[in-house]
Short mmCIF file of C-alpha atoms and ligand atoms in Angstrom, two decimals:
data_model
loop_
_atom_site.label_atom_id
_atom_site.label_comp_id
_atom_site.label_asym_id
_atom_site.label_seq_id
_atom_site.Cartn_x
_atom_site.Cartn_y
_atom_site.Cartn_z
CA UNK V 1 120.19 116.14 99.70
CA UNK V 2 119.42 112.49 99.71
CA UNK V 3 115.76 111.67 101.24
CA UNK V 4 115.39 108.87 103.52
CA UNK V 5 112.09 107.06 104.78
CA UNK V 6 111.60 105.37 108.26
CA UNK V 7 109.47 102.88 108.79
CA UNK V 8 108.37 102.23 111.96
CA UNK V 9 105.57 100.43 114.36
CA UNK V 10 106.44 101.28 118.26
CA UNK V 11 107.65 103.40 120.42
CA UNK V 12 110.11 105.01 117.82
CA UNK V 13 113.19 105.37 120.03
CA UNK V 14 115.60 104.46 117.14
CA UNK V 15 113.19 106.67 115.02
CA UNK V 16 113.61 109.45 117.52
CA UNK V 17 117.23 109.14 117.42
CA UNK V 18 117.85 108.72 113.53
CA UNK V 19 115.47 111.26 113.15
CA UNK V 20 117.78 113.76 115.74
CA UNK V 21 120.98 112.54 114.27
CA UNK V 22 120.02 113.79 110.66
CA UNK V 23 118.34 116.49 111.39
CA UNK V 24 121.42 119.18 110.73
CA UNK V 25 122.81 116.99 108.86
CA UNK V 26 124.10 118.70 105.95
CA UNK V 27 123.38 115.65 102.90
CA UNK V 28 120.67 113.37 104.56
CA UNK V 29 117.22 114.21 105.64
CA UNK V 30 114.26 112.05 107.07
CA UNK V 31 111.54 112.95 104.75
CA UNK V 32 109.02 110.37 105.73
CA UNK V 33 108.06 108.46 108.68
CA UNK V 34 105.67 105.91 107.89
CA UNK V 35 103.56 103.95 110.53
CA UNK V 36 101.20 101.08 109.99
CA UNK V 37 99.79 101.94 113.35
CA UNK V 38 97.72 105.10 114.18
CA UNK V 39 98.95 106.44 117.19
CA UNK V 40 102.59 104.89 117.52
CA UNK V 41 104.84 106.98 119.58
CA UNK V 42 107.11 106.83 116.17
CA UNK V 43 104.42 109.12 114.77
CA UNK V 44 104.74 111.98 117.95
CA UNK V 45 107.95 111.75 117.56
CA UNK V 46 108.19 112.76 113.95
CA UNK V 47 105.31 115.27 114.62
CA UNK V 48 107.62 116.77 117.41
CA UNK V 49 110.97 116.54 115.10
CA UNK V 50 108.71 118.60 112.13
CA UNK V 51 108.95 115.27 110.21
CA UNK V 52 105.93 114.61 107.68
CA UNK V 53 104.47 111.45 108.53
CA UNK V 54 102.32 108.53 106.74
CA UNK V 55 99.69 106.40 108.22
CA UNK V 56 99.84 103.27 105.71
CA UNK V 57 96.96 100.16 105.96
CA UNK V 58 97.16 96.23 105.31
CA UNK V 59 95.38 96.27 102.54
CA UNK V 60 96.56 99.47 100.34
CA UNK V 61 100.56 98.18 101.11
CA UNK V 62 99.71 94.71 99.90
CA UNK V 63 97.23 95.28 97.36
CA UNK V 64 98.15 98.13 95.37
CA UNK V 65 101.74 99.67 94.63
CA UNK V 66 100.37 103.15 96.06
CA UNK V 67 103.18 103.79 98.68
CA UNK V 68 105.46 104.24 96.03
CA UNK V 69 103.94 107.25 94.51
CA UNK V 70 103.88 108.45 98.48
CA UNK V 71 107.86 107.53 98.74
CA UNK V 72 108.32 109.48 95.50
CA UNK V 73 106.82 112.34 96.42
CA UNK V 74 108.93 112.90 99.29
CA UNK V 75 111.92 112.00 97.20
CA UNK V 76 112.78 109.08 99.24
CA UNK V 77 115.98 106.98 98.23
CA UNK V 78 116.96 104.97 100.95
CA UNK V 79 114.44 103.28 103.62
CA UNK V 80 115.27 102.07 106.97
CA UNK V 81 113.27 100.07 109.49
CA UNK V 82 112.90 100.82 113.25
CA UNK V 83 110.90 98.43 114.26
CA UNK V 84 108.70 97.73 111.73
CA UNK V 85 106.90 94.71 112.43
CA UNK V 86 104.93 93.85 108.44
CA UNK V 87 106.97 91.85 106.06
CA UNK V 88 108.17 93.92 103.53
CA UNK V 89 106.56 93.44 100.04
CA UNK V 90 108.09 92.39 97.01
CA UNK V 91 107.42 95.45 94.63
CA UNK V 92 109.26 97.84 97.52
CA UNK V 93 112.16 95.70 97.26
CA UNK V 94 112.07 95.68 93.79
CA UNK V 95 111.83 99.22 93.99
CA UNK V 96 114.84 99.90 96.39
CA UNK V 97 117.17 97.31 95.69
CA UNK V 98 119.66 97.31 98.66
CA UNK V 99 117.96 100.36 99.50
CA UNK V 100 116.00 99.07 102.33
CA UNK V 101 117.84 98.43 105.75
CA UNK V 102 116.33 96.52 109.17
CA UNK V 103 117.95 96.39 112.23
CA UNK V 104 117.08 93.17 115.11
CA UNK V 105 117.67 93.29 118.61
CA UNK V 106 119.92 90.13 118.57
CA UNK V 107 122.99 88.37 116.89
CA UNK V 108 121.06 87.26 113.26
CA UNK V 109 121.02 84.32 112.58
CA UNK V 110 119.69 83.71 116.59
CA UNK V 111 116.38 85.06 117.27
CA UNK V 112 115.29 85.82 113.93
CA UNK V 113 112.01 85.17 112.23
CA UNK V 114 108.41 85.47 112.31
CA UNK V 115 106.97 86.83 115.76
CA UNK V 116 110.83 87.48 116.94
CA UNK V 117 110.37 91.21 117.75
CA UNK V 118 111.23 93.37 120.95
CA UNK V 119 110.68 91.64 124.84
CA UNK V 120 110.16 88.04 122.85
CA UNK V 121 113.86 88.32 121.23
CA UNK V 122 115.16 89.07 124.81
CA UNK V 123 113.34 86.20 127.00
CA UNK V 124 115.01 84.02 124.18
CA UNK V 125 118.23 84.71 124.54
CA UNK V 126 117.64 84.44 128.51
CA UNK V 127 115.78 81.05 128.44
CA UNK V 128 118.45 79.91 125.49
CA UNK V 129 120.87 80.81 128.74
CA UNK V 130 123.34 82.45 125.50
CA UNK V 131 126.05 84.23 127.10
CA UNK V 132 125.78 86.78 124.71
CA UNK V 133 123.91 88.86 122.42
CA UNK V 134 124.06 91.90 120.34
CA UNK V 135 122.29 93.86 117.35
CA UNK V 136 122.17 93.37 113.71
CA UNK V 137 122.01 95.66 110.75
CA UNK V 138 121.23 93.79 107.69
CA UNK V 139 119.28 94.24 104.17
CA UNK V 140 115.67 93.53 104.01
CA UNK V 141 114.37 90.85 101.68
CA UNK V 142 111.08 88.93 101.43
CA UNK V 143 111.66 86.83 104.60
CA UNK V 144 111.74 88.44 108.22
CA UNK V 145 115.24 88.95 109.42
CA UNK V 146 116.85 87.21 106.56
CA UNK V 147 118.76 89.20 104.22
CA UNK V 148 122.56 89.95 103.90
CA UNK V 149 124.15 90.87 107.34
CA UNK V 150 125.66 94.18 107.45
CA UNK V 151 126.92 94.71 110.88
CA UNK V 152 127.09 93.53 114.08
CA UNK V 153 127.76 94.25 117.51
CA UNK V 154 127.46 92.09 120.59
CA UNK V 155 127.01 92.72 124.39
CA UNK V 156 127.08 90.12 127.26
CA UNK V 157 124.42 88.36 129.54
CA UNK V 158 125.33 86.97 132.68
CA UNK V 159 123.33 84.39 134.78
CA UNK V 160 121.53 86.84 136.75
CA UNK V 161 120.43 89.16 133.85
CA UNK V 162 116.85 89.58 133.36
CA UNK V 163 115.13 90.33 129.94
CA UNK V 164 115.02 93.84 130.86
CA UNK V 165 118.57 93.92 131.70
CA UNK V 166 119.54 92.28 128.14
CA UNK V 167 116.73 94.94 126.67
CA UNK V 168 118.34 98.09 128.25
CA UNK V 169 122.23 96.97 126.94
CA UNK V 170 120.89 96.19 123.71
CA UNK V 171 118.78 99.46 123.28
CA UNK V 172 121.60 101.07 123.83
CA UNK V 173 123.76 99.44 121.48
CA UNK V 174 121.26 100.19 119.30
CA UNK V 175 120.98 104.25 119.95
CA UNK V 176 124.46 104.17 119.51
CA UNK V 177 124.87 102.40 115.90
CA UNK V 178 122.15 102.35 113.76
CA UNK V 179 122.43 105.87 112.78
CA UNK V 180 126.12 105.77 112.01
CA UNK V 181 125.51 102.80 109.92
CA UNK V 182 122.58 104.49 108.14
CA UNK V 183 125.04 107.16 107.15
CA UNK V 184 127.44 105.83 106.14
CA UNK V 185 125.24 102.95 103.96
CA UNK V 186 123.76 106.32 102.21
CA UNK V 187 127.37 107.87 101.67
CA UNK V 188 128.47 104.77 99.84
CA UNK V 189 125.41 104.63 97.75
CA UNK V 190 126.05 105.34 93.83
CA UNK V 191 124.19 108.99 92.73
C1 GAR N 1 114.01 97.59 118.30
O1 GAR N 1 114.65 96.94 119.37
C2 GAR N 1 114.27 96.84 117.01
O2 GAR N 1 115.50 96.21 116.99
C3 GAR N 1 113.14 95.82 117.05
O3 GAR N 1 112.03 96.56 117.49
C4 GAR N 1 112.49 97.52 118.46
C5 GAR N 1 111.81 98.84 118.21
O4 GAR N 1 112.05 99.69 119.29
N1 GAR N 1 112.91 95.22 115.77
C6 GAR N 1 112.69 93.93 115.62
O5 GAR N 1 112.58 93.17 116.57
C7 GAR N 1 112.55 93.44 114.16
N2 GAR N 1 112.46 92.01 114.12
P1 GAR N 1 111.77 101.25 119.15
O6 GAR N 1 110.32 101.39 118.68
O7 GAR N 1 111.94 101.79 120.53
O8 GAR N 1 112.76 101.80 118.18
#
């Protein structure tokens, strides 16, 4: 059974579903959900889905290497990101090289960086008037949204479209993909 880790700082609906989609799965398991924020609906969600979960703070996950012990003990080999909004460290990286996975609500390299997160990505793309837009799936590194680009999908925008509308088709988008990619990321991974 390979253990993964989700990392997450909202709502949790990609949590929620990667969470459902591995949960009879028979080689992958979420064994952690981490939060940095007591009380994120990512955190009822795992309580609901019998998912052990992991409040982390500021100063512990940039201070001290401690998390890693925590990841260990639940056996974790593989972490992925639903909307998980601190910068990663460099000693996790180090410590999952290609291991760690991040997925943005819009076509990388658009919308990325610092402060890029959630309704901000969408009222973007609408005042950028882009005719399109989309998900990515890429690698985590040491800058926000930055690292290798694994996959993509796009959806349209037309004029009339409202950051809510462009929200709802990319949400969906992201429901349907990110767990499929997940899985099959982990089945390609050496033993
Ligand atoms: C998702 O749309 C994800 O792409 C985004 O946060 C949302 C979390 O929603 N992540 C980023 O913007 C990272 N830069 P959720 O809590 O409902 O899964």
């Amino acid at each position: 059974m390979t253990y993964i880790a989700i990392f997450a700082s909202g709502t949790g609906t990609n949590a929620l579903r990667l969470m459902e989609h591995f949960a009879a799965h028979p080689d992958i398991r979420v064994g952690v959900l981490v939060s940095n924020k007591p009380g994120a609906g990512a955190l009822h969600h795992a309580d609901d889905m019998g998912v052990p979960t992991l409040v982390i703070d500021r100063k512990s996950f940039y201070e001290s290497e401690s998390l890693l012990t925590d990841l260990d003990l639940y056996h974790v080999r593989f972490i992925v990101l639903a909307g998980f909004l601190w910068l990663v460290p460099p000693y996790l990286i180090r410590a999952y090289p290609n291991r760690i996975v991040n997925i943005h609500p819009a076509l990388l390299p658009r919308h990325g960086g610092k402060g890029m997160y959630g309704m901000r990505v969408h009222q973007a793309v609408r005042d950028a008037g882009d005719p399109e837009t989309g998900i990515s799936i890429h690698y985590v590194n040491e800058r926000y949204d930055d690292g290798a680009i694994i996959f993509q999908t796009s959806c349209p925008v037309g004029p009339s479209d409202t950051p809510d509308d462009i929200a709802r088709r990319v949400q969906a988008l992201e429901h349907r993909h990110y767990p499929e990619v997940v899985e099959q990321l982990i089945a390609q991974q050496p033993v």
